[in-house]
Coordinates of C-alpha atoms and ligand atoms in Angstrom, one line a residue:
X17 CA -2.1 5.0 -18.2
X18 CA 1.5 3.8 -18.2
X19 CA 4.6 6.1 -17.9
X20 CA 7.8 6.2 -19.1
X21 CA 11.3 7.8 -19.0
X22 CA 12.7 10.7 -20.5
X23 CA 15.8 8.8 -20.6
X24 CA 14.4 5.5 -23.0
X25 CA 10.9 6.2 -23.6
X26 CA 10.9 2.2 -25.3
X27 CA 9.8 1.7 -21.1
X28 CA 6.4 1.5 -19.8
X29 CA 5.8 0.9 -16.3
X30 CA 2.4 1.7 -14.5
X31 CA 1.8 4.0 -11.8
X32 CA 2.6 2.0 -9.0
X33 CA 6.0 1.2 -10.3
X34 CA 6.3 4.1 -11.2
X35 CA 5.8 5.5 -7.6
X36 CA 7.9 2.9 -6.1
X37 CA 10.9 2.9 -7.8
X38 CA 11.1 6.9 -8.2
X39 CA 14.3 7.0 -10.7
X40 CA 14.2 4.8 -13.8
X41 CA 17.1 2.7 -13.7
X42 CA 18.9 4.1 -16.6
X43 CA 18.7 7.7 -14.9
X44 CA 15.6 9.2 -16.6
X45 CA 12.6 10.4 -14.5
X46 CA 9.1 8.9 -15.1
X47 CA 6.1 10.6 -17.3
X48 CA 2.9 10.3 -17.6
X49 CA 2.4 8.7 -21.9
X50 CA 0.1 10.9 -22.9
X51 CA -2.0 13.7 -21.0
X52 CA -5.4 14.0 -19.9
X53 CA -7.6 16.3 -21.0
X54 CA -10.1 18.0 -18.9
X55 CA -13.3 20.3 -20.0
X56 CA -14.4 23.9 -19.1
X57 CA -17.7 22.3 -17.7
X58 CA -15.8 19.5 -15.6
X59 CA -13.3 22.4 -14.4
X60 CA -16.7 24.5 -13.4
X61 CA -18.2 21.6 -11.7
X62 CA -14.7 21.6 -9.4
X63 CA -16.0 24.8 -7.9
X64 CA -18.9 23.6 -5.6
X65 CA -16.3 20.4 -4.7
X66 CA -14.3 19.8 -1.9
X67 CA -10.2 19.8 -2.2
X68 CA -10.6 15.8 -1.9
X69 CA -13.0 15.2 -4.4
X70 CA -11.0 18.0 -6.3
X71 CA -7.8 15.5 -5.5
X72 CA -9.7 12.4 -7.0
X73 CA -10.8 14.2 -10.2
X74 CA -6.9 14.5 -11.0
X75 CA -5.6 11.4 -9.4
X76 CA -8.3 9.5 -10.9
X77 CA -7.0 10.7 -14.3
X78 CA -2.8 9.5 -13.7
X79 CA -3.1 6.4 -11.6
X80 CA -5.2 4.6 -13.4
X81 CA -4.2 1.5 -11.8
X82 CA -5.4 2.5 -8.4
X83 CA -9.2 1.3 -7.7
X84 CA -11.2 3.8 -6.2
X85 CA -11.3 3.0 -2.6
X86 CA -7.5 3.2 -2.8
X87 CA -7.3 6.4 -4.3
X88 CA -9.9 7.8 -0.9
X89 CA -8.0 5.8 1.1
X90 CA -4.6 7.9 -0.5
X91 CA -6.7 11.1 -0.3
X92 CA -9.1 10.5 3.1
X93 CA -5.1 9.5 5.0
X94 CA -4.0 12.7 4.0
X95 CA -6.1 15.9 3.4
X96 CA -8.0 15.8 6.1
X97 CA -8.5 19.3 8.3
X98 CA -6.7 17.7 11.6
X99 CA -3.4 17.8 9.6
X100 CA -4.1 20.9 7.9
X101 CA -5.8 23.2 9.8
X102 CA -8.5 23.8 7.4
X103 CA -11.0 22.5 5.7
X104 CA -9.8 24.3 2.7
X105 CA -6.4 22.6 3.0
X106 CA -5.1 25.3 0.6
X107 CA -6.9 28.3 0.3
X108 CA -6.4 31.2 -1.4
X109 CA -5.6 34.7 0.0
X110 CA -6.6 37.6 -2.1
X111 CA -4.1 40.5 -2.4
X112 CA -5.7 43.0 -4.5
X113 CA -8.2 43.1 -7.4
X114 CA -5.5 41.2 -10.1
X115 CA -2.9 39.3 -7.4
X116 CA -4.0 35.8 -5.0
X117 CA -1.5 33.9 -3.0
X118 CA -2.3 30.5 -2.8
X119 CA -1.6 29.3 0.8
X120 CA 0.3 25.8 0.3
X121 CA 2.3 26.1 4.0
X122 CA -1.1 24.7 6.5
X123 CA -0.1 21.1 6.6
X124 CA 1.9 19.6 9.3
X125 CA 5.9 21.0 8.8
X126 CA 4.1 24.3 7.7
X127 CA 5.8 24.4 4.0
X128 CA 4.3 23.4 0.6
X129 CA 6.4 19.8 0.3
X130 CA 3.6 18.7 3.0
X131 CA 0.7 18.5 0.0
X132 CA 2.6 15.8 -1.4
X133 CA 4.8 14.6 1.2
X134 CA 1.3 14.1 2.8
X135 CA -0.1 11.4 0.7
X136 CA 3.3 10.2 -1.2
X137 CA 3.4 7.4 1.5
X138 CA -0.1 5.9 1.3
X139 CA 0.5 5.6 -2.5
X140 CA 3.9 3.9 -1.5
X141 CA 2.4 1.6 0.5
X142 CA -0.7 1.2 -2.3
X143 CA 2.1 0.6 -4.7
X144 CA 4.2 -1.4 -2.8
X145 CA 0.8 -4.2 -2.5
X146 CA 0.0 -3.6 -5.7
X147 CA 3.3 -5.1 -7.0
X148 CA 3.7 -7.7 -4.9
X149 CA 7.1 -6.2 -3.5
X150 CA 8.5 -8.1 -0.7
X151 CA 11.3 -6.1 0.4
X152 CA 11.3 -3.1 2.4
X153 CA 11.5 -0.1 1.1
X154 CA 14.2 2.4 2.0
X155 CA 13.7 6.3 1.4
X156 CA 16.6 8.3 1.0
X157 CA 16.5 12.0 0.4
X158 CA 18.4 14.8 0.2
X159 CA 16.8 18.1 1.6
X160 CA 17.8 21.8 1.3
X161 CA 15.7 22.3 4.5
X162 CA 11.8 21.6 3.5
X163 CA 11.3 18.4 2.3
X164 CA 13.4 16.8 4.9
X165 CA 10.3 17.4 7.5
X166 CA 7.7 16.9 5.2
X167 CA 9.1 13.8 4.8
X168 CA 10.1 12.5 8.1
X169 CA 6.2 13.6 9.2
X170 CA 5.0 11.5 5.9
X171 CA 6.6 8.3 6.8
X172 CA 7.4 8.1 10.5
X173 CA 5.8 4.5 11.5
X174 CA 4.7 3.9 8.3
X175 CA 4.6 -0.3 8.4
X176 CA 6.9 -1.3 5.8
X177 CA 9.7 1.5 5.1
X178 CA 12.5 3.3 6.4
X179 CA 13.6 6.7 5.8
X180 CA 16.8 8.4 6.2
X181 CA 17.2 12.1 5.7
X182 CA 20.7 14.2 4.6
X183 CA 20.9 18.1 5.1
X184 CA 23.5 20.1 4.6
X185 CA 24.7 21.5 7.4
X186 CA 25.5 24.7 6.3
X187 CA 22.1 26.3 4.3
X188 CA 18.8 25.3 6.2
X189 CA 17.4 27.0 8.8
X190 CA 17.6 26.9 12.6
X191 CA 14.3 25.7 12.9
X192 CA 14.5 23.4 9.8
X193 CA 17.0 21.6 11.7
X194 CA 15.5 21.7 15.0
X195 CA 12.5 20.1 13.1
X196 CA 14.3 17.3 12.0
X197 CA 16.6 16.1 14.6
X198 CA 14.0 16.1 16.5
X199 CA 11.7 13.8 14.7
X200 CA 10.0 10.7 16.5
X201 CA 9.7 7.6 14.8
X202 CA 11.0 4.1 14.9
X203 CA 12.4 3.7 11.1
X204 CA 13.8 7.1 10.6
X205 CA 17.0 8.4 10.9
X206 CA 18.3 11.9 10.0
X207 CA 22.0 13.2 9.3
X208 CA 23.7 16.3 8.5
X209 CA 26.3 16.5 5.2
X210 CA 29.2 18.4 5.5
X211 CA 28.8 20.5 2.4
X212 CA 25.4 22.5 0.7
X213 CA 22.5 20.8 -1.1
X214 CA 23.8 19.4 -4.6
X215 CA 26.6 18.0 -2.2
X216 CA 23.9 15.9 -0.3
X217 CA 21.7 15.7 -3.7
X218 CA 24.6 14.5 -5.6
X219 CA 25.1 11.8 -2.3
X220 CA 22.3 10.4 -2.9
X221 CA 22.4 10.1 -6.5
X222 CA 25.4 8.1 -6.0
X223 CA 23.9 5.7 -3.9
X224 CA 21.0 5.5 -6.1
X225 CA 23.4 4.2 -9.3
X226 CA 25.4 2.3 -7.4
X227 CA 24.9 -1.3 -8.6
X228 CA 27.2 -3.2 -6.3
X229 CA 25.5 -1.7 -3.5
X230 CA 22.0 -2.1 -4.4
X231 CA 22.5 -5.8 -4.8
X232 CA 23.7 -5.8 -1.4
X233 CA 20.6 -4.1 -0.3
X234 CA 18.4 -6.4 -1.8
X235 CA 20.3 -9.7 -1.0
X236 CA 19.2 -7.9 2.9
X237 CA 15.5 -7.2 1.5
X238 CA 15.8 -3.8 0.9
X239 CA 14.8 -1.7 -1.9
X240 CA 15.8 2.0 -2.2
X241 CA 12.8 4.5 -3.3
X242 CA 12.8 8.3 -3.2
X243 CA 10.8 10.3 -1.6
X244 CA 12.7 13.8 -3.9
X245 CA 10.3 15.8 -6.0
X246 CA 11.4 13.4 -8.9
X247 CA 9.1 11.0 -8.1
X248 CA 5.8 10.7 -10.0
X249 CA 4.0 10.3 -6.6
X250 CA 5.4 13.5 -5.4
X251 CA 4.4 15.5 -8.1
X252 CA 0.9 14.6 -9.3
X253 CA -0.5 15.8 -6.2
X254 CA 1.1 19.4 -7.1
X255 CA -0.7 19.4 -10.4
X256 CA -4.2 19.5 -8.0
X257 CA -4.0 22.7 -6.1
X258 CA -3.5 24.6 -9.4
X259 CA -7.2 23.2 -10.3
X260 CA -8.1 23.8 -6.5
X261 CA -7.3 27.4 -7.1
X262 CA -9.2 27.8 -10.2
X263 CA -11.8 26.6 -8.8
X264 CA -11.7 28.8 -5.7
X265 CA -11.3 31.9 -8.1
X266 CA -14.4 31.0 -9.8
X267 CA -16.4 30.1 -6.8
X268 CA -15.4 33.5 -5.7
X269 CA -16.7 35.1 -8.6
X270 CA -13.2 36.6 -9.4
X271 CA -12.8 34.9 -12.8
X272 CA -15.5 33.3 -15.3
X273 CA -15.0 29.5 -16.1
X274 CA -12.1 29.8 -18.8
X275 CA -10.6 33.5 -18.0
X276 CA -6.9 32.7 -18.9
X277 CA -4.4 33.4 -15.6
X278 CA -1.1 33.5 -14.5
X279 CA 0.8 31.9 -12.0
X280 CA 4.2 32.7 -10.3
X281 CA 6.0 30.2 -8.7
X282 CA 9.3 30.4 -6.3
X283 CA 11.2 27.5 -8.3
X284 CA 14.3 25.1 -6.8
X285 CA 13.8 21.8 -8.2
X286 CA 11.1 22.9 -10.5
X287 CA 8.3 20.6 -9.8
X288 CA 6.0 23.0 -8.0
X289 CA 5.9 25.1 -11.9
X290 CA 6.1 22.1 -13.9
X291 CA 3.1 20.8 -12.0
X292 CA 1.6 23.9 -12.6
X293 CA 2.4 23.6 -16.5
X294 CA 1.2 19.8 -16.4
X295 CA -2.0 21.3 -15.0
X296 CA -2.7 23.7 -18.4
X297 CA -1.6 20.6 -20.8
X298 CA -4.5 18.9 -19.4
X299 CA -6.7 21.9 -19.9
X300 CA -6.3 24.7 -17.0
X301 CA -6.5 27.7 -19.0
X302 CA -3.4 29.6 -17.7
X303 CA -1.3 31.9 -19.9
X304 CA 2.1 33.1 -18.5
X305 CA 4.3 30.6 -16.1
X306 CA 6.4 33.2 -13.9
X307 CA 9.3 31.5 -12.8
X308 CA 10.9 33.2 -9.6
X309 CA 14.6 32.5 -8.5
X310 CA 16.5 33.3 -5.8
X311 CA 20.3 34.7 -6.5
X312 CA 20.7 31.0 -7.5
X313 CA 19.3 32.3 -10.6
X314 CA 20.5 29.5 -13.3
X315 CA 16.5 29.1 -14.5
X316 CA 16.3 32.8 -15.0
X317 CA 19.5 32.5 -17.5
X318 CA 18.3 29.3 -18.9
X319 CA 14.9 31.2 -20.1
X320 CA 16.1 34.1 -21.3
X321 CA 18.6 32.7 -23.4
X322 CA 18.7 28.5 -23.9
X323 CA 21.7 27.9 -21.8
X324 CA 21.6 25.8 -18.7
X325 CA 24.8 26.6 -17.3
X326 CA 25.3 25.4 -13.3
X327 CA 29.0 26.6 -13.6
X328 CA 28.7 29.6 -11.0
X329 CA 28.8 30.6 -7.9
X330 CA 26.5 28.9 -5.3
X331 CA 24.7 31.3 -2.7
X332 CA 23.3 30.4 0.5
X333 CA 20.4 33.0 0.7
X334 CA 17.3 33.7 3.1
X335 CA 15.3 31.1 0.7
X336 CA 17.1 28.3 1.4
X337 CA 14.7 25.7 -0.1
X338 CA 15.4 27.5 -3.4
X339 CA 19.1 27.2 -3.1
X340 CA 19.4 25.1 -5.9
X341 CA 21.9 24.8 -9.3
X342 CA 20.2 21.5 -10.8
X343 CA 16.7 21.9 -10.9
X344 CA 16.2 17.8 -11.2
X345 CA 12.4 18.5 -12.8
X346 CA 12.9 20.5 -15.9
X347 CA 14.1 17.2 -17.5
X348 CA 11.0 16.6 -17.8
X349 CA 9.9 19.7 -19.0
X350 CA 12.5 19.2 -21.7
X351 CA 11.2 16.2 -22.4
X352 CA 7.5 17.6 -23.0
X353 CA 8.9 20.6 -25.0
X354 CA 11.5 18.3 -27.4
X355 CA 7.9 16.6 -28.2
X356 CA 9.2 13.2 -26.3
X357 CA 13.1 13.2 -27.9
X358 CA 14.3 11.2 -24.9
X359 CA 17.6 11.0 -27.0
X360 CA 18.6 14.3 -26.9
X361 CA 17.2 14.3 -23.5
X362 CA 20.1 11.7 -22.8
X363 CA 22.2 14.0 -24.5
X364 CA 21.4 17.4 -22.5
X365 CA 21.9 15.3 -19.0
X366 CA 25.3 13.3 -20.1
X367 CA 26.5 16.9 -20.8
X368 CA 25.5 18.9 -17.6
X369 CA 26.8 16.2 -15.3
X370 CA 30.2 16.4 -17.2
X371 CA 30.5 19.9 -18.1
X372 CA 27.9 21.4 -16.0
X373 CA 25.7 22.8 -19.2
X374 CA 24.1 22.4 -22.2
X375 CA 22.2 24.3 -25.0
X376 CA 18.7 23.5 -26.1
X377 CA 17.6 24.4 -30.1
X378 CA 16.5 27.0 -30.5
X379 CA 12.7 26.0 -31.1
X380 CA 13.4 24.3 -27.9
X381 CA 14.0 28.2 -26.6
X382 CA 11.3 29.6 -28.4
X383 CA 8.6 27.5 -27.1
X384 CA 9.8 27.8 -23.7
X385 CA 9.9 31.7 -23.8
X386 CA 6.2 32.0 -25.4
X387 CA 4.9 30.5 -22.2
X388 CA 7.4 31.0 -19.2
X389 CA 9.1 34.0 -18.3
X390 CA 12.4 34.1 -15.6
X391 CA 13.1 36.9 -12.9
X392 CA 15.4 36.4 -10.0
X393 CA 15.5 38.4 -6.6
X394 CA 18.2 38.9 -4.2
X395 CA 18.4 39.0 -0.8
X396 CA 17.7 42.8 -0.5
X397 CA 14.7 42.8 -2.9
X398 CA 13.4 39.9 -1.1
X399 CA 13.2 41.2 2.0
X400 CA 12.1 44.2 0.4
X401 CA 9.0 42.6 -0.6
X402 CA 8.4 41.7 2.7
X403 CA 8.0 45.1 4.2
X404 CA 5.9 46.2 1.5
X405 CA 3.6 43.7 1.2
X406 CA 3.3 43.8 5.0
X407 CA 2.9 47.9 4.5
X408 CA 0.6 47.3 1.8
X409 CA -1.6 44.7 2.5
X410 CA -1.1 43.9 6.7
X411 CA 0.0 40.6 5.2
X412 CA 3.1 39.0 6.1
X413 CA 4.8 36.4 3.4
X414 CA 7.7 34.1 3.9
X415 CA 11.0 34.8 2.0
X416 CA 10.5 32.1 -0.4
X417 CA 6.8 33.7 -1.2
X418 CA 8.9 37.0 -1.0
X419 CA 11.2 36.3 -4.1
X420 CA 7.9 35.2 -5.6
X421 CA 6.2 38.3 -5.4
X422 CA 9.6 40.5 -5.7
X423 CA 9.4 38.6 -9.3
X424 CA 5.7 39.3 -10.2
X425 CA 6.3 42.7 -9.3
X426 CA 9.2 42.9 -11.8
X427 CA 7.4 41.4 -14.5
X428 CA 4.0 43.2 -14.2
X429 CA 6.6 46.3 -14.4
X430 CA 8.3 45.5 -17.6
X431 CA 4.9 43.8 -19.3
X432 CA 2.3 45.4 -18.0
X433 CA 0.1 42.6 -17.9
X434 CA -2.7 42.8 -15.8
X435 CA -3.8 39.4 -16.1
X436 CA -5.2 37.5 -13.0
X437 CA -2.2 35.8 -11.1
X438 CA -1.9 33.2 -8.5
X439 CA 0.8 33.6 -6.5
X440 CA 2.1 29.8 -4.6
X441 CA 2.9 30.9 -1.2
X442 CA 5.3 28.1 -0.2
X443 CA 6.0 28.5 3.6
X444 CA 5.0 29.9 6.6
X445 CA 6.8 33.3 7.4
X446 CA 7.1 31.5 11.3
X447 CA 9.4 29.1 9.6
X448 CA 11.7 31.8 8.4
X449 CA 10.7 34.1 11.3
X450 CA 14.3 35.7 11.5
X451 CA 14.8 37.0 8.2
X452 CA 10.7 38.0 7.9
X453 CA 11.3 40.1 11.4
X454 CA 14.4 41.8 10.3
X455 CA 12.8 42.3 6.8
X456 CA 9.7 44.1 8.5
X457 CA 12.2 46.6 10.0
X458 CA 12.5 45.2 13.7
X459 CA 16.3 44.3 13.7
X460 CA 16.7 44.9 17.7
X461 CA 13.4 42.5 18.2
X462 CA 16.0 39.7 17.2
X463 CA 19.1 40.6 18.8
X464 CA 19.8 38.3 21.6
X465 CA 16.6 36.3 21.0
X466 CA 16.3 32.4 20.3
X467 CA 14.2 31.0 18.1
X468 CA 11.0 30.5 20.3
X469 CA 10.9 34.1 21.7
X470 CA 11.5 34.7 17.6
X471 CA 8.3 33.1 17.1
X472 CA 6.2 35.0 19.8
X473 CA 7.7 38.3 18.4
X474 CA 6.4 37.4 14.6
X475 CA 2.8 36.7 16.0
X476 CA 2.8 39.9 17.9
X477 CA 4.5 41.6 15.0
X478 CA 1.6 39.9 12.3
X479 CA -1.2 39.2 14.3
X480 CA -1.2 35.2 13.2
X481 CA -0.9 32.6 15.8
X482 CA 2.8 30.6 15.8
X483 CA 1.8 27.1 14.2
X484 CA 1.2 24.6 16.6
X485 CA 3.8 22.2 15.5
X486 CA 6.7 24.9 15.2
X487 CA 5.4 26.0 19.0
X488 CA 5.7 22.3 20.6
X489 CA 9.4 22.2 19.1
X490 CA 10.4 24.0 22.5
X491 CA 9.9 20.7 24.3
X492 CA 11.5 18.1 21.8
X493 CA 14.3 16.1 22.5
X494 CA 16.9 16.3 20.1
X495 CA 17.6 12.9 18.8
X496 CA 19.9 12.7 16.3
X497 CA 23.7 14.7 16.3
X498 CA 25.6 12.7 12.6
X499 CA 27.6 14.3 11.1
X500 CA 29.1 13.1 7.7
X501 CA 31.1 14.0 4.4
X502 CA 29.8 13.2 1.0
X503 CA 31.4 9.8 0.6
X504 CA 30.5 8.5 4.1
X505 CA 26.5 8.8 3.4
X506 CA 26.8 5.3 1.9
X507 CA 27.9 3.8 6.2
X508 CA 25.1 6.2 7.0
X509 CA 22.9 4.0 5.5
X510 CA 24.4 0.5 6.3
X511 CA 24.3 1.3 9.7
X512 CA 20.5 2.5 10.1
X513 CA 20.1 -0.6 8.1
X514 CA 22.6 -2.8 9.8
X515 CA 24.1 -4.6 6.9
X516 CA 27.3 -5.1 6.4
Ligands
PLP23 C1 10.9 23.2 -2.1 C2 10.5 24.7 -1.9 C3 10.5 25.5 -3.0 C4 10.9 25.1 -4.4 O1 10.0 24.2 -5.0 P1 10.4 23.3 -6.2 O2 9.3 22.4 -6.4 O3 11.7 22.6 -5.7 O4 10.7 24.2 -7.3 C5 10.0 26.8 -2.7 N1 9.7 27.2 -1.5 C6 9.7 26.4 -0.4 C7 9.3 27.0 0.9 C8 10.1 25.1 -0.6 O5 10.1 24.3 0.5

């Protein structure tokens, strides 16, 4: 199977370039030609598998140019129970007889990015054999607090790349950053950008299009690659936990083979959803997409009424990994729902990087309301969820989970529907352990606290144990104090790289 870009779909790359280049070079993002399909029988036959053999029935299916042993050597390097806890590596967590969470936070940084972040390098380095590259390859990305980690973990000492990490360093949170400057590692680096995350997104966009520069990188034998959620590698392994969760609901008995559900998703970037939707084009049979924003809440606009509109105020909120106003992803969800028109594709993206918006057709509009539906949550609402589900159900949720199920709640309210829903549960509430303690009512068990004794007060507070890698933090060294404004990121790099 070759892919190619929403931007000029006349290109056809395979897999591995694909995965190695991340951004096409005209701008667009890589998809897949054509889709899949999958039966009810093969989707039933997932239910007595394991999540790696779950992993190779989808992988198996996109990179086509991978052999087999590489694709176990992909899988086998980076589901294995060690890194995530469980042999389940994401299980699901039933809430009541209609609502599942589906645990994505056991892997190593304790968030979601960690299902892909775990594997992206081993089919960077597949990729990197596969087409003969001789240059090293440099990651760049931007983080709003999550992927930062995920990555850093992912690639640290990984023979043959470099990686160099931009936060913001005002919106992620204090043990988000402790996490990363922190990190061990002998080709990683890890700076904070004076500004929020389209600041450092937009950064490394720059540096991305930047001819002059890149020229400069390869005449010194690098190549840049991104490890962002726009690359392919980073989002076909999202598409497998949605089949992983099927399959669990069905080995449960909770749903026959081909029951139709739902899924609500806490959305920034949109790749987590659109992997979700990727996962019923190949045959997943699930009805409504819930999209859940925070009060960053362009997606919810842009479903209810056409108009993606990033002109408005940006909110640092308790879900900082969702503090987003260009979700990078839904171009190519545009792409799927314009049946392919990587023209007006063009079009759409010329228009919201020079005026901040555009309007899809209206059959555009129509097609995306019939299967998604937007809610947002605040701050209040969010931590509002919190308590109740905690009340509830004696189970304690993240913030970013919180908007999730502050959203559900709102739509099974207005529709009714009743319809079998899996929730993605994206972090660990020890990552966010501030906001989850004051949200469960216990404002004085914060006062005066740093984050450690934070961390013992949530596990008395839920009963869990405080992950072992957020625990160990205590005794880190902290390694890395840039600082930097937008339009210094480019030194940033030349200096980790030490080229002129
Ligand atoms: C990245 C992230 C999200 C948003 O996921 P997208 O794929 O960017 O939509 C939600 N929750 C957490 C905890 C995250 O780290």
């Amino acid at each position: 199977m070759n892919y190619q870009s929403t931007r000029n779909k006349s290109i056809s790359v395979s897999s591995a370039e694909a995965i190695k280049t991340g951004l096409s070079a005209e701008g667009g993002l890589f998809v897949p030609e054509s889709f899949p399909s999958v039966s009810l029988d093969d989707i039933e036959s997932l239910a007595q598998k394991s999540y790696g053999e779950r992993a190779y029935f989808v992988l198996s299916k996109f990179l086509t140019d991978f052999t087999d042993e590489e694709l176990w050597q992909c899988i086998n390097g980076a589901y294995t129970k060690e890194k995530f806890g469980t042999n389940a590596i994401a299980p699901i967590y039933k809430l009541n007889s209609s609502a599942y969470f589906l645990e994505l936070w056991h892997g190593p940084t304790c968030a979601f990015k960690d299902m892909a972040l775990q594997i992206l390098p081993h089919f960077l380095t597949v990729s990197m054999k596969k087409t003969n590259e001789d240059k090293e390859i440099v990651i760049l990305v931007a983080t709003s607090g999550d992927t930062g980690k995920a990555a850093l973990e992912g690639f640290k000492d990984v023979a043959g790349t470099r990686i160099i990490v931009f936060y913001p360093d005002n919106g992620v949170s204090e043990i988000q950053k402790l996490q990363m400057v922190t990190q061990e590692g002998d080709n990683v680096s890890v700076a904070a950008v004076k500004g929020n995350f389209d600041d450092a997104q937009n950064g490394v966009k720059k540096i991305f299009t930047d001819e002059a520069y890149k020229s400069l990188l390869a005449r010194n034998k690098f190549k840049l690659s991104s490890a962002n959620s726009i690359n392919w590698g980073r989002l076909v392994p999202q598409i497998v936990y949605y089949f992983s969760a099927y399959a669990d609901l069905v080995k449960n008995g909770e749903i026959a083979v081909g029951d139709t559900i739902n899924v609500v998703v806490p959305t920034g970037n949109f790749g987590n959803i659109l992997a979700s939707y990727y996962a019923k084009k190949m045959g997943l049979p699930i009805a409504k997409f819930i999209c859940a924003s925070n009060e960053n809440n362009v997606l919810t606009d842009f479903i209810k009424t056409g108009v993606y509109d990033k002109n408005r105020e940006f909110h640092t909120t308790i879900s900082p990994s969702m503090d987003i106003l260009i979700s990078s992803n839904l171009e190519r969800f545009l792409f799927d729902l314009t049946g392919g028109n990587d023209n007006i594709v063009s079009e759409w993206m010329a228009a919201l990087s020079s005026e901040g918006k555009y309007t899809v057709s209206d059959e555009v509009k129509e097609k995306l309301q019939s299967m998604f539906w937007g809610g947002c949550s605040d701050d209040a609402e969010t931590m509002a969820a919190i308590k109740k589900c905690a009340e509830e159900y004696d189970y304690v949720i993240d913030t970013h989970t919180a908007v999730a199920k502050s959203v559900y709640d709102k739509y099974v309210a207005e529709t009714g529907d009743t319809t079998k829903t899996v929730i993605a549960s994206t972090a660990s509430p020890f990552k966010f352990n501030q906001s989850v303690l004051i949200a469960l009512g216990d404002h004085s068990a914060v006062v005066g606290k740093n984050e450690f004794e934070l961390l013992d007060e949530l596990a008395k507070r839920s009963g869990m144990d405080v992950p072992k890698s957020l625990g160990e933090l205590k005794n880190k060294q902290k390694i890395f104090n840039l600082v930097c404004s937008k339009d210094e990121m480019q030194n940033i790099v030349s200096d980790f790289l030490m080229i002129e």
